[in-house]
Amino acid sequence: MSPWASDPRHSRGRRHAEPPAPTRNAFQRDRDRIVHSTAFRRLVYKTQVFLNHEGDLFRTRLTHTLEVAQLGRSIARSLGLHEDLVEAVALAHDLGHTPFGHAGQDALHACMGPHGGFEHNLQSLRVVDVLEQRYPDFNGLNLSFETREGILKHCPLRVARWIERHEPGGIGRRFIERSQPGLEAQLANLADEIAYNAHDVDDGVRSGLITLDQVCALPLLGEHREAALREHPSLRQARPRRLLFEILRRMLSAQVYDVIDATRAALAEQRPADADAARAMAPLVRFSPAMRAASTELKRLLFKALYRHPAVMETTQTAQRIVAELFEVYVDRPQEMPADFAGSPLRERAVADYIAGMTDRFAIREHERLTGQRLFRAPG
């Protein structure tokens, strides 16, 4: 590994002391705990862009997560960073996501406005620190500092100060000092962006809500279409999806190689002595300026043409109604929730925890049970 990579032998440790595992390093142990968690299994029935029952081949939070982990590991290997840590952060980064994707998060945040709000990134940390209940001596998964640091990508200053009071020198400190997480956490964050840009194009074209011509009007994809057709003229007569797959494969490769080259250049210039020295610098895992601009341009197109498409917005509004009405019912009738949630003195937060942990289909069924209204067709 590179000298600036995180080293599990020098981890800042866990919130609850445990003896080391005989056959696994600290980051491998984190990864395994995440994979075996209940929250991880639920990702298979949580929305990425399209509701789970709208098509068998659309991405879910789980398949998105696996794509992030694959990209992260591949880049980490080339950069000499710790692959197991990148994988652990990638596998855990969406554990706190609500049903119905960002629509569910927005609705739950609105409901929780008077009670501290809701943000899926903070909820992912809450899942691994508090909500998973698998061990006799502590709540949560008791992950290492470095994995938890990577999970907490964003944090309001008021929340960071609260974390710092309860965990001095912990994962909230960097938001107060305005420093960076370790390089593996930076990489997992960028791999997330690379993954969702590519697979949202794939799912958007598959759905028919955007067209191949729309996305190929952008240089980032258009140049790869032209190159693919030059090298493989048969693609002009092949099924359109074969051409799309080739374009996306080339785009992913170009972005991966760009990250590797740009990050190597930044590391060669800054030469951090170790992982902590890298935290004190500006972000070092990065796109080149040209690729950053191209990626941002693609995100803008997806936001306008796909995420705000009338068909998506219609399901978004229905999903938000389900979440808001569930919240109202559970606050009024907490006995409808399992005892662990119903008995909490922080009722609204307990309701948010319960709803955030739901899969799409469970939320649909619970809403129908509690309100008598069938707003979506729940599969199965």
mmCIF file of C-alpha atoms in Angstrom:
data_model
loop_
_atom_site.group_PDB
_atom_site.id
_atom_site.type_symbol
_atom_site.label_atom_id
_atom_site.label_comp_id
_atom_site.label_asym_id
_atom_site.label_seq_id
_atom_site.Cartn_x
_atom_site.Cartn_y
_atom_site.Cartn_z
ATOM 1 C CA MET A 1 0.000 0.000 0.000
ATOM 2 C CA SER A 2 0.959 3.621 -0.415
ATOM 3 C CA PRO A 3 2.241 5.473 2.670
ATOM 4 C CA TRP A 4 -0.880 7.667 2.664
ATOM 5 C CA ALA A 5 -3.269 4.706 2.657
ATOM 6 C CA SER A 6 -5.209 3.851 5.816
ATOM 7 C CA ASP A 7 -3.586 0.995 7.718
ATOM 8 C CA PRO A 8 -5.909 -1.235 9.773
ATOM 9 C CA ARG A 9 -3.035 -1.963 12.164
ATOM 10 C CA HIS A 10 -3.118 1.720 13.127
ATOM 11 C CA SER A 11 -6.876 2.203 13.135
ATOM 12 C CA ARG A 12 -8.252 4.745 15.578
ATOM 13 C CA GLY A 13 -10.336 1.906 16.911
ATOM 14 C CA ARG A 14 -13.950 1.198 17.725
ATOM 15 C CA ARG A 15 -16.350 2.907 20.104
ATOM 16 C CA HIS A 16 -16.463 -0.292 22.163
ATOM 17 C CA ALA A 17 -13.166 -2.113 22.619
ATOM 18 C CA GLU A 18 -13.007 -5.590 21.115
ATOM 19 C CA PRO A 19 -10.122 -8.033 20.687
ATOM 20 C CA PRO A 20 -8.878 -8.227 17.088
ATOM 21 C CA ALA A 21 -10.190 -10.958 14.819
ATOM 22 C CA PRO A 22 -7.631 -13.754 14.284
ATOM 23 C CA THR A 23 -8.020 -13.980 10.492
ATOM 24 C CA ARG A 24 -9.316 -10.566 9.377
ATOM 25 C CA ASN A 25 -8.061 -7.015 9.595
ATOM 26 C CA ALA A 26 -10.268 -4.319 11.106
ATOM 27 C CA PHE A 27 -11.654 -3.148 7.772
ATOM 28 C CA GLN A 28 -12.454 -6.673 6.574
ATOM 29 C CA ARG A 29 -14.328 -7.192 9.805
ATOM 30 C CA ASP A 30 -16.308 -3.995 9.202
ATOM 31 C CA ARG A 31 -17.193 -5.113 5.694
ATOM 32 C CA ASP A 32 -18.404 -8.488 6.907
ATOM 33 C CA ARG A 33 -20.557 -6.940 9.634
ATOM 34 C CA ILE A 34 -22.150 -4.621 7.096
ATOM 35 C CA VAL A 35 -22.914 -7.435 4.638
ATOM 36 C CA HIS A 36 -24.584 -9.496 7.377
ATOM 37 C CA SER A 37 -26.647 -6.595 8.727
ATOM 38 C CA THR A 38 -30.411 -6.364 8.388
ATOM 39 C CA ALA A 39 -30.171 -2.888 6.879
ATOM 40 C CA PHE A 40 -27.949 -4.183 4.070
ATOM 41 C CA ARG A 41 -30.453 -6.884 3.094
ATOM 42 C CA ARG A 42 -33.248 -4.328 2.965
ATOM 43 C CA LEU A 43 -31.456 -2.408 0.209
ATOM 44 C CA VAL A 44 -32.606 -4.992 -2.333
ATOM 45 C CA TYR A 45 -36.163 -3.598 -2.103
ATOM 46 C CA LYS A 46 -35.340 0.106 -1.866
ATOM 47 C CA THR A 47 -35.662 2.518 -4.781
ATOM 48 C CA GLN A 48 -32.729 3.989 -6.667
ATOM 49 C CA VAL A 49 -34.695 6.010 -9.270
ATOM 50 C CA PHE A 50 -37.523 3.691 -10.292
ATOM 51 C CA LEU A 51 -39.727 1.926 -7.771
ATOM 52 C CA ASN A 52 -38.718 -1.667 -7.242
ATOM 53 C CA HIS A 53 -41.894 -3.112 -8.745
ATOM 54 C CA GLU A 54 -41.706 -1.006 -11.936
ATOM 55 C CA GLY A 55 -39.230 -3.362 -13.592
ATOM 56 C CA ASP A 56 -37.057 -6.314 -12.667
ATOM 57 C CA LEU A 57 -33.900 -4.871 -14.245
ATOM 58 C CA PHE A 58 -33.877 -1.355 -12.820
ATOM 59 C CA ARG A 59 -31.222 -0.661 -10.188
ATOM 60 C CA THR A 60 -32.138 -0.890 -6.550
ATOM 61 C CA ARG A 61 -30.147 0.558 -3.654
ATOM 62 C CA LEU A 62 -28.439 -2.823 -3.317
ATOM 63 C CA THR A 63 -27.296 -3.158 -6.917
ATOM 64 C CA HIS A 64 -26.188 0.487 -6.862
ATOM 65 C CA THR A 65 -24.199 -0.218 -3.706
ATOM 66 C CA LEU A 66 -22.477 -3.217 -5.279
ATOM 67 C CA GLU A 67 -21.523 -1.170 -8.336
ATOM 68 C CA VAL A 68 -20.023 1.519 -6.098
ATOM 69 C CA ALA A 69 -18.024 -1.106 -4.211
ATOM 70 C CA GLN A 70 -16.713 -2.652 -7.444
ATOM 71 C CA LEU A 71 -15.609 0.689 -8.870
ATOM 72 C CA GLY A 72 -14.085 1.731 -5.560
ATOM 73 C CA ARG A 73 -12.031 -1.427 -5.188
ATOM 74 C CA SER A 74 -10.746 -1.234 -8.767
ATOM 75 C CA ILE A 75 -9.554 2.353 -8.353
ATOM 76 C CA ALA A 76 -8.148 1.714 -4.874
ATOM 77 C CA ARG A 77 -5.973 -1.096 -6.177
ATOM 78 C CA SER A 78 -4.426 1.153 -8.813
ATOM 79 C CA LEU A 79 -3.796 3.939 -6.283
ATOM 80 C CA GLY A 80 -2.388 1.717 -3.556
ATOM 81 C CA LEU A 81 -5.224 2.551 -1.142
ATOM 82 C CA HIS A 82 -6.822 0.053 1.213
ATOM 83 C CA GLU A 83 -9.381 -1.878 -0.824
ATOM 84 C CA ASP A 84 -11.192 -3.393 2.147
ATOM 85 C CA LEU A 85 -11.851 0.000 3.681
ATOM 86 C CA VAL A 86 -13.130 1.444 0.398
ATOM 87 C CA GLU A 87 -15.420 -1.560 0.042
ATOM 88 C CA ALA A 88 -16.731 -1.262 3.610
ATOM 89 C CA VAL A 89 -17.563 2.419 3.178
ATOM 90 C CA ALA A 90 -19.199 1.780 -0.193
ATOM 91 C CA LEU A 91 -21.335 -1.060 1.141
ATOM 92 C CA ALA A 92 -22.550 1.031 4.085
ATOM 93 C CA HIS A 93 -23.014 4.434 2.456
ATOM 94 C CA ASP A 94 -26.764 4.007 1.746
ATOM 95 C CA LEU A 95 -27.840 1.894 4.728
ATOM 96 C CA GLY A 96 -29.898 4.788 6.081
ATOM 97 C CA HIS A 97 -31.763 5.525 2.876
ATOM 98 C CA THR A 98 -35.539 5.645 3.117
ATOM 99 C CA PRO A 99 -37.996 3.729 0.957
ATOM 100 C CA PHE A 100 -38.735 5.448 -2.365
ATOM 101 C CA GLY A 101 -35.262 6.983 -2.654
ATOM 102 C CA HIS A 102 -34.840 10.731 -2.385
ATOM 103 C CA ALA A 103 -38.614 11.232 -2.505
ATOM 104 C CA GLY A 104 -38.908 9.346 0.773
ATOM 105 C CA GLN A 105 -36.017 11.263 2.291
ATOM 106 C CA ASP A 106 -37.530 14.623 1.369
ATOM 107 C CA ALA A 107 -40.903 13.669 2.825
ATOM 108 C CA LEU A 108 -39.377 12.375 6.044
ATOM 109 C CA HIS A 109 -37.215 15.482 6.385
ATOM 110 C CA ALA A 110 -40.322 17.651 6.084
ATOM 111 C CA CYS A 111 -42.073 15.605 8.763
ATOM 112 C CA MET A 112 -39.035 15.830 11.040
ATOM 113 C CA GLY A 113 -38.475 19.553 10.473
ATOM 114 C CA PRO A 114 -39.531 20.529 14.017
ATOM 115 C CA HIS A 115 -37.577 17.591 15.484
ATOM 116 C CA GLY A 116 -34.078 17.974 14.039
ATOM 117 C CA GLY A 117 -34.782 16.995 10.437
ATOM 118 C CA PHE A 118 -33.777 13.848 8.578
ATOM 119 C CA GLU A 119 -30.856 13.153 6.231
ATOM 120 C CA HIS A 120 -30.082 9.695 4.885
ATOM 121 C CA ASN A 121 -26.328 10.109 5.297
ATOM 122 C CA LEU A 122 -26.650 10.791 9.011
ATOM 123 C CA GLN A 123 -29.176 7.966 9.193
ATOM 124 C CA SER A 124 -26.633 5.548 7.723
ATOM 125 C CA LEU A 125 -24.346 6.383 10.628
ATOM 126 C CA ARG A 126 -27.245 5.983 13.054
ATOM 127 C CA VAL A 127 -27.919 2.538 11.604
ATOM 128 C CA VAL A 128 -24.372 1.285 12.180
ATOM 129 C CA ASP A 129 -23.960 3.046 15.544
ATOM 130 C CA VAL A 130 -27.357 2.489 17.168
ATOM 131 C CA LEU A 131 -30.150 0.783 15.259
ATOM 132 C CA GLU A 132 -28.633 -2.555 14.298
ATOM 133 C CA GLN A 133 -29.029 -4.884 17.271
ATOM 134 C CA ARG A 134 -26.947 -7.988 16.694
ATOM 135 C CA TYR A 135 -24.457 -8.126 19.546
ATOM 136 C CA PRO A 136 -24.916 -8.721 23.283
ATOM 137 C CA ASP A 137 -22.617 -5.975 24.580
ATOM 138 C CA PHE A 138 -23.498 -2.975 22.409
ATOM 139 C CA ASN A 139 -25.987 -1.554 19.930
ATOM 140 C CA GLY A 140 -24.953 -1.001 16.341
ATOM 141 C CA LEU A 141 -22.185 -2.764 14.445
ATOM 142 C CA ASN A 142 -19.292 -1.151 16.345
ATOM 143 C CA LEU A 143 -17.395 -0.322 13.183
ATOM 144 C CA SER A 144 -13.930 1.187 13.089
ATOM 145 C CA PHE A 145 -13.389 4.949 13.105
ATOM 146 C CA GLU A 146 -12.207 4.935 9.507
ATOM 147 C CA THR A 147 -15.323 3.216 8.164
ATOM 148 C CA ARG A 148 -17.657 5.427 10.186
ATOM 149 C CA GLU A 149 -15.740 8.495 8.997
ATOM 150 C CA GLY A 150 -16.378 7.459 5.399
ATOM 151 C CA ILE A 151 -20.077 6.848 5.998
ATOM 152 C CA LEU A 152 -20.547 10.374 7.361
ATOM 153 C CA LYS A 153 -20.011 12.281 4.105
ATOM 154 C CA HIS A 154 -22.025 15.366 5.095
ATOM 155 C CA CYS A 155 -22.777 16.833 8.491
ATOM 156 C CA PRO A 156 -24.256 20.191 9.573
ATOM 157 C CA LEU A 157 -22.045 22.070 11.996
ATOM 158 C CA ARG A 158 -24.607 21.845 14.808
ATOM 159 C CA VAL A 159 -24.729 18.062 14.430
ATOM 160 C CA ALA A 160 -20.927 17.844 14.232
ATOM 161 C CA ARG A 161 -20.686 19.729 17.513
ATOM 162 C CA TRP A 162 -23.219 17.377 19.086
ATOM 163 C CA ILE A 163 -21.168 14.370 17.909
ATOM 164 C CA GLU A 164 -17.990 15.994 19.220
ATOM 165 C CA ARG A 165 -19.522 16.464 22.676
ATOM 166 C CA HIS A 166 -20.448 12.787 22.834
ATOM 167 C CA GLU A 167 -17.357 11.505 21.024
ATOM 168 C CA PRO A 168 -14.451 13.921 21.587
ATOM 169 C CA GLY A 169 -11.939 13.750 18.764
ATOM 170 C CA GLY A 170 -14.293 11.497 16.822
ATOM 171 C CA ILE A 171 -15.834 11.603 13.399
ATOM 172 C CA GLY A 172 -17.518 14.969 13.948
ATOM 173 C CA ARG A 173 -14.212 16.789 14.493
ATOM 174 C CA ARG A 174 -13.316 17.182 10.815
ATOM 175 C CA PHE A 175 -16.489 19.136 10.081
ATOM 176 C CA ILE A 176 -15.555 21.577 12.824
ATOM 177 C CA GLU A 177 -11.935 21.837 11.692
ATOM 178 C CA ARG A 178 -12.905 21.701 7.986
ATOM 179 C CA SER A 179 -10.467 18.922 7.246
ATOM 180 C CA GLN A 180 -11.042 15.917 4.978
ATOM 181 C CA PRO A 181 -11.776 12.245 5.573
ATOM 182 C CA GLY A 182 -9.199 9.626 4.650
ATOM 183 C CA LEU A 183 -8.422 8.979 1.003
ATOM 184 C CA GLU A 184 -10.452 5.763 0.988
ATOM 185 C CA ALA A 185 -13.531 7.700 2.087
ATOM 186 C CA GLN A 186 -12.882 10.308 -0.600
ATOM 187 C CA LEU A 187 -12.646 7.536 -3.173
ATOM 188 C CA ALA A 188 -15.879 5.828 -2.090
ATOM 189 C CA ASN A 189 -17.678 9.149 -2.435
ATOM 190 C CA LEU A 190 -16.408 9.686 -5.977
ATOM 191 C CA ALA A 191 -17.131 6.071 -6.950
ATOM 192 C CA ASP A 192 -20.719 6.701 -5.845
ATOM 193 C CA GLU A 193 -21.008 9.577 -8.333
ATOM 194 C CA ILE A 194 -19.445 7.580 -11.171
ATOM 195 C CA ALA A 195 -21.786 4.653 -10.546
ATOM 196 C CA TYR A 196 -25.067 6.509 -10.326
ATOM 197 C CA ASN A 197 -24.363 8.719 -13.352
ATOM 198 C CA ALA A 198 -23.765 5.647 -15.511
ATOM 199 C CA HIS A 199 -26.547 3.414 -14.258
ATOM 200 C CA ASP A 200 -29.117 6.205 -14.191
ATOM 201 C CA VAL A 201 -28.432 6.757 -17.888
ATOM 202 C CA ASP A 202 -28.898 3.017 -18.449
ATOM 203 C CA ASP A 203 -32.125 2.837 -16.449
ATOM 204 C CA GLY A 204 -33.424 6.096 -17.896
ATOM 205 C CA VAL A 205 -32.996 4.891 -21.482
ATOM 206 C CA ARG A 206 -34.412 1.458 -20.580
ATOM 207 C CA SER A 207 -37.485 3.153 -19.121
ATOM 208 C CA GLY A 208 -38.052 5.211 -22.275
ATOM 209 C CA LEU A 209 -38.105 8.466 -20.310
ATOM 210 C CA ILE A 210 -34.870 9.655 -21.912
ATOM 211 C CA THR A 211 -33.333 8.701 -25.238
ATOM 212 C CA LEU A 212 -29.889 7.650 -26.333
ATOM 213 C CA ASP A 213 -29.746 10.690 -28.605
ATOM 214 C CA GLN A 214 -30.459 12.981 -25.620
ATOM 215 C CA VAL A 215 -27.574 11.726 -23.547
ATOM 216 C CA CYS A 216 -25.223 11.417 -26.521
ATOM 217 C CA ALA A 217 -25.721 15.117 -27.232
ATOM 218 C CA LEU A 218 -23.297 15.555 -24.350
ATOM 219 C CA PRO A 219 -19.616 15.242 -25.358
ATOM 220 C CA LEU A 220 -18.976 12.821 -22.465
ATOM 221 C CA LEU A 221 -21.176 10.187 -24.097
ATOM 222 C CA GLY A 222 -21.246 11.387 -27.696
ATOM 223 C CA GLU A 223 -17.526 10.930 -28.234
ATOM 224 C CA HIS A 224 -17.760 7.339 -26.994
ATOM 225 C CA ARG A 225 -20.690 6.612 -29.323
ATOM 226 C CA GLU A 226 -18.704 7.821 -32.323
ATOM 227 C CA ALA A 227 -15.644 5.829 -31.293
ATOM 228 C CA ALA A 228 -17.716 2.688 -30.708
ATOM 229 C CA LEU A 229 -19.392 2.962 -34.116
ATOM 230 C CA ARG A 230 -16.055 3.530 -35.852
ATOM 231 C CA GLU A 231 -14.506 0.465 -34.236
ATOM 232 C CA HIS A 232 -17.632 -1.724 -34.444
ATOM 233 C CA PRO A 233 -19.762 -0.765 -37.480
ATOM 234 C CA SER A 234 -22.037 -3.741 -36.765
ATOM 235 C CA LEU A 235 -23.435 -1.796 -33.820
ATOM 236 C CA ARG A 236 -25.426 0.311 -36.298
ATOM 237 C CA GLN A 237 -27.598 -2.722 -37.066
ATOM 238 C CA ALA A 238 -27.483 -4.343 -33.622
ATOM 239 C CA ARG A 239 -30.070 -3.900 -30.899
ATOM 240 C CA PRO A 240 -29.780 -0.331 -29.525
ATOM 241 C CA ARG A 241 -29.025 -1.604 -26.031
ATOM 242 C CA ARG A 242 -25.801 -3.190 -27.224
ATOM 243 C CA LEU A 243 -24.599 0.221 -28.372
ATOM 244 C CA LEU A 244 -25.703 1.815 -25.097
ATOM 245 C CA PHE A 245 -23.797 -0.798 -23.095
ATOM 246 C CA GLU A 246 -20.649 -0.119 -25.128
ATOM 247 C CA ILE A 247 -20.986 3.645 -24.659
ATOM 248 C CA LEU A 248 -21.427 3.294 -20.900
ATOM 249 C CA ARG A 249 -18.558 0.807 -20.642
ATOM 250 C CA ARG A 250 -16.270 3.277 -22.359
ATOM 251 C CA MET A 251 -17.536 6.184 -20.266
ATOM 252 C CA LEU A 252 -16.938 4.276 -17.038
ATOM 253 C CA SER A 253 -13.424 3.347 -18.139
ATOM 254 C CA ALA A 254 -12.657 6.940 -19.096
ATOM 255 C CA GLN A 255 -13.845 8.228 -15.717
ATOM 256 C CA VAL A 256 -11.961 5.562 -13.774
ATOM 257 C CA TYR A 257 -8.726 6.264 -15.629
ATOM 258 C CA ASP A 258 -9.261 9.993 -15.206
ATOM 259 C CA VAL A 259 -9.631 9.627 -11.424
ATOM 260 C CA ILE A 260 -6.509 7.482 -11.252
ATOM 261 C CA ASP A 261 -4.431 9.929 -13.298
ATOM 262 C CA ALA A 262 -5.729 13.086 -11.597
ATOM 263 C CA THR A 263 -5.326 11.597 -8.112
ATOM 264 C CA ARG A 264 -1.824 10.326 -8.825
ATOM 265 C CA ALA A 265 -0.865 13.804 -9.998
ATOM 266 C CA ALA A 266 -2.328 15.400 -6.866
ATOM 267 C CA LEU A 267 -0.546 12.905 -4.616
ATOM 268 C CA ALA A 268 2.742 13.395 -6.449
ATOM 269 C CA GLU A 269 2.439 17.136 -5.935
ATOM 270 C CA GLN A 270 1.364 17.094 -2.282
ATOM 271 C CA ARG A 271 3.210 13.957 -1.075
ATOM 272 C CA PRO A 272 1.307 13.444 2.193
ATOM 273 C CA ALA A 273 3.461 11.606 4.709
ATOM 274 C CA ASP A 274 0.627 9.372 5.883
ATOM 275 C CA ALA A 275 -3.175 9.043 6.037
ATOM 276 C CA ASP A 276 -3.519 11.780 8.660
ATOM 277 C CA ALA A 277 -1.418 14.202 6.627
ATOM 278 C CA ALA A 278 -3.741 13.618 3.670
ATOM 279 C CA ARG A 279 -6.725 14.532 5.862
ATOM 280 C CA ALA A 280 -5.239 17.978 6.451
ATOM 281 C CA MET A 281 -5.014 18.743 2.727
ATOM 282 C CA ALA A 282 -7.631 19.697 0.152
ATOM 283 C CA PRO A 283 -9.387 16.644 -1.361
ATOM 284 C CA LEU A 284 -6.830 14.592 -3.243
ATOM 285 C CA VAL A 285 -9.040 11.939 -4.850
ATOM 286 C CA ARG A 286 -10.531 13.822 -7.753
ATOM 287 C CA PHE A 287 -11.490 14.129 -11.384
ATOM 288 C CA SER A 288 -9.455 16.289 -13.709
ATOM 289 C CA PRO A 289 -11.095 19.716 -14.223
ATOM 290 C CA ALA A 290 -12.364 18.666 -17.660
ATOM 291 C CA MET A 291 -13.925 15.435 -16.383
ATOM 292 C CA ARG A 292 -15.412 17.220 -13.368
ATOM 293 C CA ALA A 293 -17.141 19.633 -15.750
ATOM 294 C CA ALA A 294 -18.360 16.773 -17.958
ATOM 295 C CA SER A 295 -19.714 14.811 -15.001
ATOM 296 C CA THR A 296 -21.519 17.885 -13.684
ATOM 297 C CA GLU A 297 -23.050 18.467 -17.113
ATOM 298 C CA LEU A 298 -24.359 14.892 -17.169
ATOM 299 C CA LYS A 299 -25.843 15.275 -13.695
ATOM 300 C CA ARG A 300 -27.665 18.416 -14.805
ATOM 301 C CA LEU A 301 -29.175 16.595 -17.767
ATOM 302 C CA LEU A 302 -30.303 13.662 -15.631
ATOM 303 C CA PHE A 303 -31.821 15.991 -13.057
ATOM 304 C CA LYS A 304 -33.818 17.901 -15.653
ATOM 305 C CA ALA A 305 -34.761 15.131 -18.074
ATOM 306 C CA LEU A 306 -35.060 12.088 -15.801
ATOM 307 C CA TYR A 307 -35.384 12.906 -12.110
ATOM 308 C CA ARG A 308 -37.873 15.698 -12.882
ATOM 309 C CA HIS A 309 -39.668 13.858 -15.673
ATOM 310 C CA PRO A 310 -43.473 14.064 -15.166
ATOM 311 C CA ALA A 311 -43.756 10.269 -14.878
ATOM 312 C CA VAL A 312 -41.095 10.172 -12.168
ATOM 313 C CA MET A 313 -42.590 13.187 -10.412
ATOM 314 C CA GLU A 314 -45.991 11.508 -10.310
ATOM 315 C CA THR A 315 -44.611 8.500 -8.455
ATOM 316 C CA THR A 316 -42.492 10.841 -6.314
ATOM 317 C CA GLN A 317 -45.572 12.696 -5.095
ATOM 318 C CA THR A 318 -47.393 9.464 -4.313
ATOM 319 C CA ALA A 319 -44.364 8.092 -2.469
ATOM 320 C CA GLN A 320 -44.072 11.268 -0.417
ATOM 321 C CA ARG A 321 -47.747 11.018 0.495
ATOM 322 C CA ILE A 322 -47.242 7.459 1.735
ATOM 323 C CA VAL A 323 -44.292 8.472 3.927
ATOM 324 C CA ALA A 324 -46.035 11.560 5.329
ATOM 325 C CA GLU A 325 -49.225 9.677 6.136
ATOM 326 C CA LEU A 326 -47.318 6.806 7.749
ATOM 327 C CA PHE A 327 -45.475 9.329 9.905
ATOM 328 C CA GLU A 328 -48.722 10.933 11.007
ATOM 329 C CA VAL A 329 -50.329 7.598 11.901
ATOM 330 C CA TYR A 330 -47.346 6.279 13.860
ATOM 331 C CA VAL A 331 -46.924 9.490 15.864
ATOM 332 C CA ASP A 332 -50.614 9.353 16.740
ATOM 333 C CA ARG A 333 -50.701 5.565 17.301
ATOM 334 C CA PRO A 334 -47.207 4.371 18.217
ATOM 335 C CA GLN A 335 -48.603 0.972 19.214
ATOM 336 C CA GLU A 336 -48.808 0.213 15.483
ATOM 337 C CA MET A 337 -45.004 -0.015 15.472
ATOM 338 C CA PRO A 338 -42.889 -2.804 17.004
ATOM 339 C CA ALA A 339 -42.321 -2.446 20.749
ATOM 340 C CA ASP A 340 -38.695 -1.272 20.414
ATOM 341 C CA PHE A 341 -39.877 1.776 18.485
ATOM 342 C CA ALA A 342 -43.242 2.287 20.200
ATOM 343 C CA GLY A 343 -41.636 2.548 23.630
ATOM 344 C CA SER A 344 -39.059 5.183 22.757
ATOM 345 C CA PRO A 345 -39.365 8.497 24.656
ATOM 346 C CA LEU A 346 -38.273 10.310 21.467
ATOM 347 C CA ARG A 347 -41.393 9.385 19.564
ATOM 348 C CA GLU A 348 -40.851 11.347 16.352
ATOM 349 C CA ARG A 349 -37.271 10.156 15.998
ATOM 350 C CA ALA A 350 -38.364 6.580 16.625
ATOM 351 C CA VAL A 351 -41.025 6.933 13.928
ATOM 352 C CA ALA A 352 -38.431 8.295 11.514
ATOM 353 C CA ASP A 353 -36.105 5.388 12.329
ATOM 354 C CA TYR A 354 -38.887 2.885 11.717
ATOM 355 C CA ILE A 355 -40.024 4.400 8.416
ATOM 356 C CA ALA A 356 -36.457 4.888 7.146
ATOM 357 C CA GLY A 357 -35.804 1.196 7.687
ATOM 358 C CA MET A 358 -38.737 0.111 5.534
ATOM 359 C CA THR A 359 -38.451 -1.313 2.061
ATOM 360 C CA ASP A 360 -40.652 0.150 -0.667
ATOM 361 C CA ARG A 361 -43.056 -2.763 -0.637
ATOM 362 C CA PHE A 362 -43.355 -2.906 3.150
ATOM 363 C CA ALA A 363 -44.139 0.821 3.258
ATOM 364 C CA ILE A 364 -46.822 0.355 0.575
ATOM 365 C CA ARG A 365 -48.400 -2.528 2.481
ATOM 366 C CA GLU A 366 -48.239 -0.761 5.835
ATOM 367 C CA HIS A 367 -49.847 2.329 4.352
ATOM 368 C CA GLU A 368 -52.652 0.242 2.906
ATOM 369 C CA ARG A 369 -53.139 -1.602 6.215
ATOM 370 C CA LEU A 370 -53.282 1.593 8.249
ATOM 371 C CA THR A 371 -55.241 3.837 5.864
ATOM 372 C CA GLY A 372 -57.196 1.431 3.695
ATOM 373 C CA GLN A 373 -55.810 3.149 0.576
ATOM 374 C CA ARG A 374 -53.930 1.302 -2.153
ATOM 375 C CA LEU A 375 -51.783 3.947 -3.843
ATOM 376 C CA PHE A 376 -49.229 1.637 -5.453
ATOM 377 C CA ARG A 377 -49.314 -1.971 -6.474
ATOM 378 C CA ALA A 378 -47.093 -3.757 -3.974
ATOM 379 C CA PRO A 379 -45.410 -6.794 -5.613
ATOM 380 C CA GLY A 380 -45.716 -10.274 -4.257
#
